[in-house]
Short mmCIF file of C-alpha atoms in Angstrom, two decimals:
data_model
loop_
_atom_site.label_atom_id
_atom_site.label_comp_id
_atom_site.label_asym_id
_atom_site.label_seq_id
_atom_site.Cartn_x
_atom_site.Cartn_y
_atom_site.Cartn_z
CA MET S 602 50.47 112.08 65.43
CA VAL S 603 54.14 113.14 65.49
CA SER S 604 56.46 110.25 66.35
CA PHE S 605 58.97 110.42 69.19
CA MET S 606 61.77 110.29 66.61
CA PHE S 607 60.91 113.85 65.55
CA TYR S 608 61.39 115.20 69.09
CA ASP S 609 64.48 113.03 69.56
CA LEU S 610 66.15 114.49 66.47
CA ILE S 611 65.33 118.02 67.67
CA PHE S 612 66.90 117.12 71.02
CA PHE S 613 69.96 115.81 69.15
CA LEU S 614 70.35 119.09 67.25
CA LEU S 615 69.87 121.21 70.40
CA PHE S 616 72.31 119.06 72.34
CA THR S 617 74.89 119.34 69.57
CA LEU S 618 74.48 123.12 69.51
CA ALA S 619 74.76 123.31 73.31
CA THR S 620 77.93 121.19 73.18
CA ILE S 621 79.50 123.50 70.58
CA VAL S 622 78.66 126.60 72.66
CA PHE S 623 79.98 124.93 75.81
CA LEU S 624 83.26 123.99 74.15
CA TYR S 625 83.68 127.45 72.63
CA LYS S 626 83.14 129.30 75.91
CA ARG S 627 85.52 127.00 77.77
CA LYS S 628 88.07 126.43 75.04
CA HIS S 629 90.89 127.60 77.31
CA ASN S 630 90.11 124.64 79.64
CA LEU S 631 90.09 122.07 76.85
CA LYS S 632 92.95 119.79 75.94
CA ARG S 633 92.98 117.84 72.72
CA GLN S 634 93.87 114.17 72.93
CA GLY S 635 93.60 112.39 69.61
CA LEU S 636 90.19 113.09 68.09
CA MET S 637 88.66 114.03 71.44
CA TYR S 638 88.67 117.17 73.53
CA LEU S 639 89.04 116.66 77.28
CA TYR S 640 87.46 119.01 79.79
CA ARG S 641 88.85 118.53 83.28
CA THR S 642 86.89 119.45 86.41
CA ARG S 643 86.90 118.66 90.11
CA ILE S 644 83.21 117.74 90.15
CA GLY S 645 82.61 114.61 92.20
CA LEU S 646 86.01 114.46 93.91
CA LYS S 647 84.49 115.16 97.33
CA ILE S 648 81.92 112.40 96.76
CA ILE S 649 84.71 110.00 95.78
CA ASP S 650 86.69 110.87 98.94
CA TRP S 651 83.61 110.63 101.18
CA THR S 652 82.58 107.25 99.77
CA SER S 653 86.06 105.73 100.11
CA GLU S 654 86.31 106.88 103.75
CA LYS S 655 82.71 106.21 104.83
CA PHE S 656 82.54 102.65 103.48
CA GLU S 657 86.18 101.62 103.87
CA LYS S 658 85.34 98.53 105.96
CA ILE S 659 83.07 97.26 103.19
CA LEU S 660 85.20 98.31 100.24
CA ARG S 661 88.50 96.78 101.38
CA PRO S 662 87.33 93.14 101.46
CA MET S 663 85.25 93.84 98.35
CA GLN S 664 88.50 94.22 96.40
CA PHE S 665 88.92 90.43 96.37
CA LEU S 666 85.46 90.06 94.83
CA ILE S 667 86.25 92.78 92.29
CA VAL S 668 89.50 91.17 91.15
CA GLY S 669 87.82 87.75 90.94
CA CYS S 670 84.99 89.27 88.91
CA GLY S 671 87.59 90.83 86.60
CA TYR S 672 89.12 87.44 85.84
CA ILE S 673 85.69 85.89 85.25
CA LEU S 674 84.74 88.68 82.85
CA MET S 675 88.06 88.44 81.00
CA GLY S 676 87.81 84.66 80.64
CA SER S 677 84.16 84.88 79.57
CA MET S 678 84.87 87.52 76.93
CA ILE S 679 87.84 85.61 75.48
CA TRP S 680 85.69 82.47 75.28
CA LEU S 681 82.79 84.36 73.67
CA LEU S 682 85.13 86.00 71.14
CA ALA S 683 86.72 82.66 70.24
CA LYS S 684 83.33 80.97 69.87
CA PHE S 685 81.92 83.83 67.80
CA THR S 686 85.01 83.88 65.55
CA TYR S 687 84.72 80.16 64.86
CA ILE S 688 80.98 80.28 64.10
CA TYR S 689 81.36 83.43 61.99
CA SER S 690 84.18 81.86 59.98
CA VAL S 691 82.65 78.46 59.19
CA SER S 692 78.96 79.35 58.75
CA ASP S 693 76.99 81.70 56.50
CA ILE S 694 75.89 83.89 59.42
CA ALA S 695 77.62 86.91 57.85
CA LYS S 696 75.38 86.64 54.76
CA GLN S 697 72.26 86.16 56.87
CA ILE S 698 72.75 89.04 59.32
CA LYS S 699 74.64 91.39 56.96
CA ILE S 700 75.76 93.80 59.70
CA PRO S 701 79.46 94.38 60.45
CA PRO S 702 80.76 92.17 63.27
CA ILE S 703 82.49 95.23 64.74
CA LEU S 704 80.01 98.06 65.06
CA PRO S 705 79.97 100.85 67.66
CA LEU S 706 76.48 101.34 69.01
CA PHE S 707 75.34 104.81 68.04
CA PRO S 708 71.86 106.36 67.95
CA TYR S 709 69.58 104.89 65.29
CA ALA S 710 72.02 102.08 64.44
CA THR S 711 69.07 99.68 64.71
CA ASP S 712 67.22 101.63 62.01
CA LEU S 713 70.25 102.11 59.78
CA PHE S 714 71.03 98.38 59.69
CA LYS S 715 67.36 97.31 59.82
CA LEU S 716 67.75 95.38 63.08
CA ASP S 717 64.01 94.92 63.54
CA PHE S 718 64.52 92.30 66.26
CA LEU S 719 65.97 95.01 68.56
CA PRO S 720 64.13 97.92 70.21
CA PRO S 721 64.72 101.39 68.72
CA PHE S 722 67.86 103.14 69.95
CA TYR S 723 67.10 106.84 70.29
CA PHE S 724 69.62 109.61 70.93
CA THR S 725 67.81 110.23 74.23
CA TYR S 726 68.54 106.64 75.23
CA TRP S 727 72.17 107.07 74.24
CA ILE S 728 72.70 110.12 76.45
CA ILE S 729 71.04 108.54 79.49
CA ILE S 730 72.93 105.26 79.06
CA ILE S 731 76.29 107.01 78.63
CA ALA S 732 75.62 108.87 81.89
CA VAL S 733 74.71 105.68 83.78
CA ILE S 734 77.63 103.66 82.42
CA ALA S 735 80.38 106.27 82.44
CA ILE S 736 79.62 107.84 85.83
CA SER S 737 79.34 104.51 87.66
CA HIS S 738 82.39 103.07 85.86
CA GLU S 739 84.71 106.04 86.32
CA PHE S 740 83.63 106.88 89.86
CA ALA S 741 84.34 103.27 90.84
CA HIS S 742 87.91 103.68 89.57
CA GLY S 743 88.23 106.87 91.60
CA ILE S 744 86.73 105.43 94.80
CA PHE S 745 89.09 102.46 94.88
CA ALA S 746 92.06 104.66 93.97
CA ARG S 747 91.34 106.89 96.97
CA LEU S 748 90.67 103.82 99.14
CA ASN S 749 94.30 102.88 98.48
CA LYS S 750 95.58 106.44 99.10
CA ILE S 751 96.24 107.18 95.43
CA LYS S 752 95.55 110.80 94.45
CA VAL S 753 92.79 111.58 91.98
CA HIS S 754 93.66 114.81 90.20
CA SER S 755 90.44 115.43 88.33
CA THR S 756 87.25 114.17 86.81
CA GLY S 757 85.99 115.30 83.46
CA PHE S 758 84.29 114.80 80.15
CA GLY S 759 85.52 113.87 76.72
CA PHE S 760 83.84 115.35 73.65
CA LEU S 761 83.74 113.85 70.17
CA GLY S 762 81.21 116.10 68.48
CA PRO S 763 77.91 115.63 70.33
CA PHE S 764 79.09 112.31 71.76
CA LEU S 765 80.35 112.23 75.32
CA ALA S 766 82.66 110.19 77.49
CA ALA S 767 83.67 110.58 81.12
CA PHE S 768 86.94 110.01 82.93
CA VAL S 769 88.59 110.03 86.34
CA GLU S 770 92.29 110.87 86.42
CA PRO S 771 94.29 109.17 89.20
CA ASP S 772 97.96 109.98 89.70
CA GLU S 773 99.70 107.67 87.23
CA LYS S 774 103.04 107.60 89.08
CA GLU S 775 101.39 106.62 92.37
CA MET S 776 99.30 104.05 90.51
CA GLN S 777 102.40 102.37 89.06
CA LYS S 778 104.12 102.29 92.47
CA ALA S 779 101.13 100.58 94.12
CA LYS S 780 101.04 96.84 94.78
CA LYS S 781 99.86 94.70 91.89
CA PHE S 782 96.72 93.58 93.73
CA THR S 783 95.85 97.22 94.43
CA GLN S 784 96.24 98.10 90.76
CA LEU S 785 94.16 95.08 89.73
CA SER S 786 91.31 96.10 92.06
CA ILE S 787 91.32 99.68 90.75
CA LEU S 788 91.39 98.54 87.12
CA ALA S 789 88.55 96.03 87.59
CA ALA S 790 86.43 98.36 89.75
CA GLY S 791 84.87 100.04 86.72
CA THR S 792 83.62 96.82 85.15
CA PHE S 793 82.43 95.60 88.56
CA ALA S 794 80.35 98.78 88.82
CA ASN S 795 78.88 98.02 85.39
CA ILE S 796 77.92 94.53 86.62
CA LEU S 797 76.23 96.08 89.67
CA MET S 798 74.34 98.46 87.34
CA THR S 799 73.33 95.47 85.21
CA ILE S 800 71.87 93.72 88.26
CA LEU S 801 70.23 96.89 89.63
CA PHE S 802 68.57 97.95 86.38
CA GLY S 803 67.75 94.33 85.56
CA GLY S 804 65.73 94.21 88.78
CA ILE S 805 64.09 97.55 88.01
CA MET S 806 63.24 96.35 84.49
CA ALA S 807 61.70 93.13 85.81
CA LEU S 808 59.61 94.98 88.40
CA PHE S 809 58.52 97.58 85.85
CA PHE S 810 57.49 94.88 83.40
CA VAL S 811 55.44 92.98 85.99
CA VAL S 812 53.45 96.06 87.04
CA SER S 813 53.14 97.67 83.58
CA PHE S 814 52.36 94.84 81.14
CA THR S 815 49.67 92.21 80.89
CA PRO S 816 49.26 89.07 78.70
CA ALA S 817 47.15 89.66 75.58
CA GLY S 818 47.92 86.68 73.32
CA ILE S 819 50.49 84.04 72.42
CA ASN S 820 53.60 84.25 70.26
CA PHE S 821 54.84 81.45 68.04
CA ASN S 822 58.17 81.51 66.22
CA SER S 823 57.89 78.70 63.69
CA TYR S 824 55.52 76.45 61.81
CA ALA S 825 55.32 72.71 62.50
CA GLU S 826 58.44 70.98 61.17
CA SER S 827 59.73 67.49 60.46
CA VAL S 828 63.04 65.95 59.44
CA VAL S 829 62.97 63.72 56.35
CA PRO S 830 65.65 61.75 54.45
CA LEU S 831 66.44 63.33 51.11
CA ALA S 832 66.49 59.90 49.46
CA ALA S 833 62.94 59.21 50.70
CA ILE S 834 61.39 61.98 48.56
CA THR S 835 59.17 60.38 45.92
CA VAL S 836 57.00 63.33 44.82
CA VAL S 837 58.06 66.88 43.86
CA GLU S 838 55.44 69.48 42.95
CA GLY S 839 52.94 66.68 42.34
CA MET S 840 55.27 64.81 39.98
CA GLN S 841 56.46 61.27 40.76
CA ILE S 842 60.25 60.86 40.69
CA ASN S 843 62.31 57.68 40.59
CA ASN S 844 65.55 59.12 41.95
CA PHE S 845 66.14 62.09 44.24
CA ASN S 846 68.69 63.41 41.70
CA GLU S 847 65.66 64.32 39.54
CA ILE S 848 64.49 66.86 42.14
CA ASN S 849 66.36 69.74 40.48
CA ASN S 850 64.13 69.40 37.41
CA TYR S 851 61.12 70.72 39.38
CA LEU S 852 62.60 73.54 41.47
CA GLU S 853 60.95 76.67 40.07
CA ASN S 854 59.27 78.48 43.01
CA ASN S 855 60.49 79.83 46.35
CA MET S 856 58.76 76.96 48.17
CA THR S 857 58.63 73.38 46.91
CA GLU S 858 56.01 70.75 47.77
CA ILE S 859 57.39 67.27 48.29
CA GLY S 860 55.96 63.88 49.21
CA VAL S 861 57.59 61.34 51.53
CA GLU S 862 55.89 57.99 52.19
CA GLY S 863 52.51 59.42 51.21
CA ILE S 864 52.79 62.51 53.44
CA ASN S 865 53.07 66.02 51.99
CA TYR S 866 55.63 68.55 53.16
CA ILE S 867 56.81 71.99 52.05
CA VAL S 868 60.45 73.08 51.97
CA PRO S 869 62.19 76.34 50.98
CA THR S 870 63.69 75.74 47.56
CA VAL S 871 67.07 77.21 48.57
CA SER S 872 67.30 74.70 51.44
CA LEU S 873 66.56 71.83 49.09
CA GLU S 874 69.13 73.04 46.56
CA TYR S 875 71.75 73.44 49.29
CA ALA S 876 71.10 69.91 50.54
CA LEU S 877 71.45 68.49 47.03
CA GLU S 878 74.67 70.41 46.30
CA ASN S 879 76.31 69.39 49.58
CA ASN S 880 75.09 65.78 49.74
CA ILE S 881 73.16 66.36 52.97
CA GLU S 882 71.16 63.25 53.78
CA ARG S 883 68.38 64.72 55.95
CA ILE S 884 66.61 68.08 55.75
CA ILE S 885 64.17 70.06 57.88
CA VAL S 886 60.81 70.62 56.16
CA PHE S 887 57.53 72.31 57.03
CA ASP S 888 54.50 70.11 57.61
CA ASP S 889 51.65 70.70 55.18
CA ALA S 890 49.62 72.28 58.00
CA PRO S 891 46.83 74.91 58.15
CA ALA S 892 49.01 77.63 59.73
CA PHE S 893 51.63 77.41 56.98
CA ARG S 894 49.04 77.27 54.21
CA ALA S 895 47.26 80.35 55.58
CA ASN S 896 50.55 82.20 56.23
CA LEU S 897 49.38 82.71 59.81
CA LYS S 898 51.31 85.46 61.61
CA SER S 899 52.15 85.80 65.30
CA PRO S 900 50.80 86.78 67.79
CA ILE S 901 47.47 84.98 68.14
CA LEU S 902 45.00 87.07 70.16
CA GLU S 903 41.71 85.16 69.91
CA ILE S 904 40.24 81.98 68.45
CA ASP S 905 36.48 82.00 67.81
CA GLY S 906 36.20 85.07 70.03
CA LYS S 907 37.96 83.41 72.98
CA LYS S 908 41.04 85.23 74.28
CA ILE S 909 44.14 83.00 74.22
CA VAL S 910 47.04 84.12 76.44
CA SER S 911 49.01 80.93 77.09
CA HIS S 912 50.07 77.67 75.47
CA SER S 913 47.85 75.72 77.87
CA GLU S 914 44.80 77.79 76.91
CA LEU S 915 45.49 77.04 73.25
CA SER S 916 45.78 73.30 73.98
CA ASN S 917 42.58 73.34 76.04
CA PHE S 918 40.70 75.10 73.25
CA LEU S 919 41.90 72.62 70.61
CA ASP S 920 40.74 69.76 72.84
CA THR S 921 37.18 71.07 72.41
CA THR S 922 37.40 70.92 68.59
CA LEU S 923 37.58 68.19 65.95
CA PRO S 924 39.79 67.84 62.87
CA GLY S 925 37.98 69.50 59.98
CA ASP S 926 36.38 72.20 62.15
CA ILE S 927 36.73 75.73 60.80
CA VAL S 928 37.90 78.31 63.33
CA ASN S 929 38.36 82.08 63.20
CA ILE S 930 41.82 83.15 64.39
CA LYS S 931 42.50 86.79 65.23
CA THR S 932 46.10 88.00 65.18
CA GLY S 933 47.88 91.33 65.30
CA GLU S 934 49.76 93.89 67.34
CA ASN S 935 50.21 97.66 67.64
CA GLY S 936 46.49 98.16 67.06
CA GLU S 937 46.46 96.34 63.70
CA THR S 938 44.58 93.02 63.53
CA ASN S 939 43.98 90.30 60.95
CA GLU S 940 41.50 87.43 60.91
CA TYR S 941 41.96 83.99 59.35
CA GLU S 942 39.39 81.29 58.61
CA ILE S 943 41.32 78.05 59.09
CA GLU S 944 40.24 74.44 58.75
CA LEU S 945 41.93 72.38 61.46
CA SER S 946 43.85 69.31 60.35
CA GLU S 947 44.57 66.15 62.33
CA ARG S 948 47.63 64.85 64.16
CA ASN S 949 47.62 61.89 66.53
CA GLY S 950 43.83 61.95 66.53
CA LYS S 951 43.61 65.58 67.70
CA SER S 952 42.98 68.95 66.07
CA PHE S 953 46.13 70.54 64.73
CA ILE S 954 46.94 74.13 63.67
CA GLY S 955 50.62 73.65 62.87
CA ILE S 956 52.47 76.34 64.82
CA GLY S 957 55.74 75.84 66.69
CA PHE S 958 57.37 77.16 69.86
CA LYS S 959 61.16 76.92 69.60
CA SER S 960 63.02 77.62 72.82
CA PRO S 961 66.73 78.54 72.83
CA SER S 962 69.25 76.21 74.43
CA ASN S 963 69.13 76.18 78.23
CA LYS S 964 72.69 74.93 78.64
CA GLY S 965 75.32 76.60 80.79
CA VAL S 966 75.15 79.82 82.79
CA SER S 967 73.56 81.82 79.96
CA GLY S 968 70.89 79.15 79.58
CA TYR S 969 70.13 79.23 83.29
CA LEU S 970 69.86 83.04 83.31
CA THR S 971 67.64 82.95 80.22
CA LYS S 972 65.37 80.43 81.91
CA GLN S 973 65.02 82.71 84.94
CA LEU S 974 64.21 85.71 82.74
CA TYR S 975 61.51 83.71 80.98
CA LYS S 976 59.74 83.31 84.32
CA ILE S 977 59.18 87.07 84.25
CA LYS S 978 58.67 87.64 80.52
CA ASP S 979 57.59 84.49 78.69
CA PRO S 980 58.79 84.77 75.06
CA PHE S 981 55.71 82.84 73.91
CA VAL S 982 53.26 85.26 75.53
CA HIS S 983 52.28 88.48 73.77
CA TYR S 984 52.17 91.36 76.25
CA VAL S 985 50.59 94.80 76.01
CA PRO S 986 51.00 97.78 78.35
CA SER S 987 48.41 98.09 81.11
CA TRP S 988 48.70 101.90 81.00
CA ASN S 989 49.97 104.58 78.57
CA GLY S 990 51.23 102.24 75.86
CA ASN S 991 53.90 104.29 74.09
CA PHE S 992 55.42 105.65 77.29
CA ALA S 993 55.44 102.23 78.98
CA TRP S 994 57.33 100.74 76.04
CA PHE S 995 59.66 103.76 75.97
CA ILE S 996 60.67 103.18 79.61
CA TYR S 997 60.92 99.40 79.24
CA ASN S 998 63.12 99.65 76.13
CA LEU S 999 65.35 102.21 77.86
CA LEU S 1000 65.84 99.86 80.82
CA TRP S 1001 66.50 96.98 78.41
CA TRP S 1002 69.25 98.92 76.66
CA ILE S 1003 70.80 100.03 79.96
CA VAL S 1004 71.05 96.40 81.09
CA LEU S 1005 72.40 95.13 77.77
CA ILE S 1006 75.01 97.86 77.28
CA ASN S 1007 76.23 97.78 80.89
CA LEU S 1008 76.85 94.05 80.57
CA SER S 1009 78.50 94.50 77.16
CA VAL S 1010 80.81 97.24 78.44
CA ALA S 1011 81.81 95.10 81.43
CA LEU S 1012 82.75 92.21 79.14
CA VAL S 1013 84.47 94.13 76.34
CA ASN S 1014 86.42 96.36 78.74
CA MET S 1015 88.12 93.30 80.25
CA LEU S 1016 89.55 92.10 76.94
CA PRO S 1017 93.36 91.94 77.20
CA VAL S 1018 93.82 94.80 74.73
CA GLY S 1019 95.88 97.94 75.29
CA ILE S 1020 93.05 100.47 75.09
CA PHE S 1021 90.92 98.66 77.70
CA ASP S 1022 91.34 98.17 81.45
CA GLY S 1023 91.71 94.47 80.70
CA GLY S 1024 94.98 95.16 78.89
CA ARG S 1025 96.89 96.40 81.94
CA PHE S 1026 94.99 93.90 84.10
CA PHE S 1027 96.36 91.07 81.95
CA TYR S 1028 99.88 92.54 81.90
CA LEU S 1029 99.99 92.81 85.72
CA THR S 1030 98.65 89.26 86.06
CA ILE S 1031 101.36 87.72 83.85
CA TRP S 1032 104.01 89.83 85.56
CA GLY S 1033 102.78 88.67 88.96
CA LEU S 1034 102.62 84.99 87.96
CA THR S 1035 106.04 84.88 86.27
CA GLY S 1036 107.88 87.50 88.29
CA SER S 1037 109.10 88.99 85.00
CA GLU S 1038 107.88 92.41 83.87
CA LYS S 1039 109.46 91.80 80.47
CA LEU S 1040 107.46 88.61 80.01
CA GLY S 1041 104.34 90.44 81.15
CA ARG S 1042 104.84 93.10 78.49
CA LYS S 1043 105.45 90.50 75.79
CA ALA S 1044 102.31 88.57 76.77
CA PHE S 1045 100.33 91.82 76.84
CA SER S 1046 101.60 92.76 73.37
CA LEU S 1047 100.88 89.28 72.00
CA ALA S 1048 97.33 89.30 73.41
CA THR S 1049 96.64 92.77 72.02
CA TRP S 1050 97.86 91.98 68.51
CA SER S 1051 96.15 88.59 68.49
CA ILE S 1052 92.78 90.16 69.24
CA ILE S 1053 93.37 92.94 66.70
CA PHE S 1054 94.14 90.24 64.12
CA ILE S 1055 90.91 88.40 65.03
CA LEU S 1056 88.88 91.60 64.62
CA ILE S 1057 90.50 92.30 61.23
CA TRP S 1058 89.79 88.70 60.19
CA LEU S 1059 86.12 89.07 61.15
CA MET S 1060 85.83 92.22 59.05
CA ILE S 1061 87.48 90.44 56.09
CA VAL S 1062 84.98 87.56 56.37
CA TRP S 1063 82.11 90.06 56.51
CA THR S 1064 83.45 92.02 53.53
CA PHE S 1065 83.72 88.95 51.30
CA ALA S 1066 80.33 87.61 52.46
CA VAL S 1067 78.32 90.80 52.09
CA ILE S 1068 80.08 93.29 49.85
CA ILE S 1069 82.25 91.36 47.38
#
């Protein structure tokens, strides 16, 4: 069976050819700006005018919400950038992930950088998402410009090869003469539209998931773990040691068996070596449990022929067994299954498989939102489509990308950097607070160069961690 990628690449080639023909036939209407070609039209101007007039009573008070949302997005993005920069600089995350910290999202980036934890990113997705993001973002700028009686000269498209952008072109002189609050509302309108699209498509995605997918098993994301003092290790690879400094003498394999107070554990050798080199007193180890020994893989579909679709069902099943019982565990996904014969061990007097369910932190706003999302799609439940499998996943992944990229664009676009709406938004804010345009420009320049420096620093850290 031919994969969707084949048709997607054909679509990419046809779209590229169509773009070249389009640009050639209309080359007299094109204007080059940097690396891009701009094609101006008047498409959508009547819709922009109609919307601003028809919903004026709603849109005018909405400007306060839009400006407030702009400040929240700007503050959130600055905080996220600062937190990411700190973590990226002091940890070995660059070596672990190995992808550049600054990477434009282009078709098949997930395949190129082997980001298996993300859904595929087809060219078809890219075109649809650009349309959703750019049209809503730019039309919002235009609507609020017209709401405040600022002319909009044109709409249009930008071309960089087969890649597209959209723009709305308000009268720049009238824009600069407008009140600061008016300018702030117009600048933040685009990102506010992206937030609305995030909420809208998030709701559509949730509804689609509920009606199109059904539980078919359980996911686990770790094996049973414990924390042990390094100094308490008395056995390494079956050999008795008198001092934990002797551990290095027995580190030969990828995984090392250790004994602490008569209990066996297994630890990745690199983790043990790191702890020894850095004088770390306590380390996380795997319990010597059946799941780890059998190299059991997620998701679990059945145990002894009984379908298991929740954590409670797994617990109830184990309550009917005894330590030492041998069970047949069926795992697998995408039509491929594996079966394991596992002898249950004992913990606290009950049967024990040795799998773990690690939940992310539920702190703060992001934690609260994550918790709400888990009520719809439990990360520890394995779901399968209830109808045409490939197409259901295609639609779900498209909706997922639309939500993620809309939110990302809203955040990044409010960074106080010259090329983004957030740059002028920040400049007007400082000017308004201080009453000095000169100070506003200096603050704007400082913010822009500071963020550019941070981005360069992140790339330097990545280069030394991955390439050099």
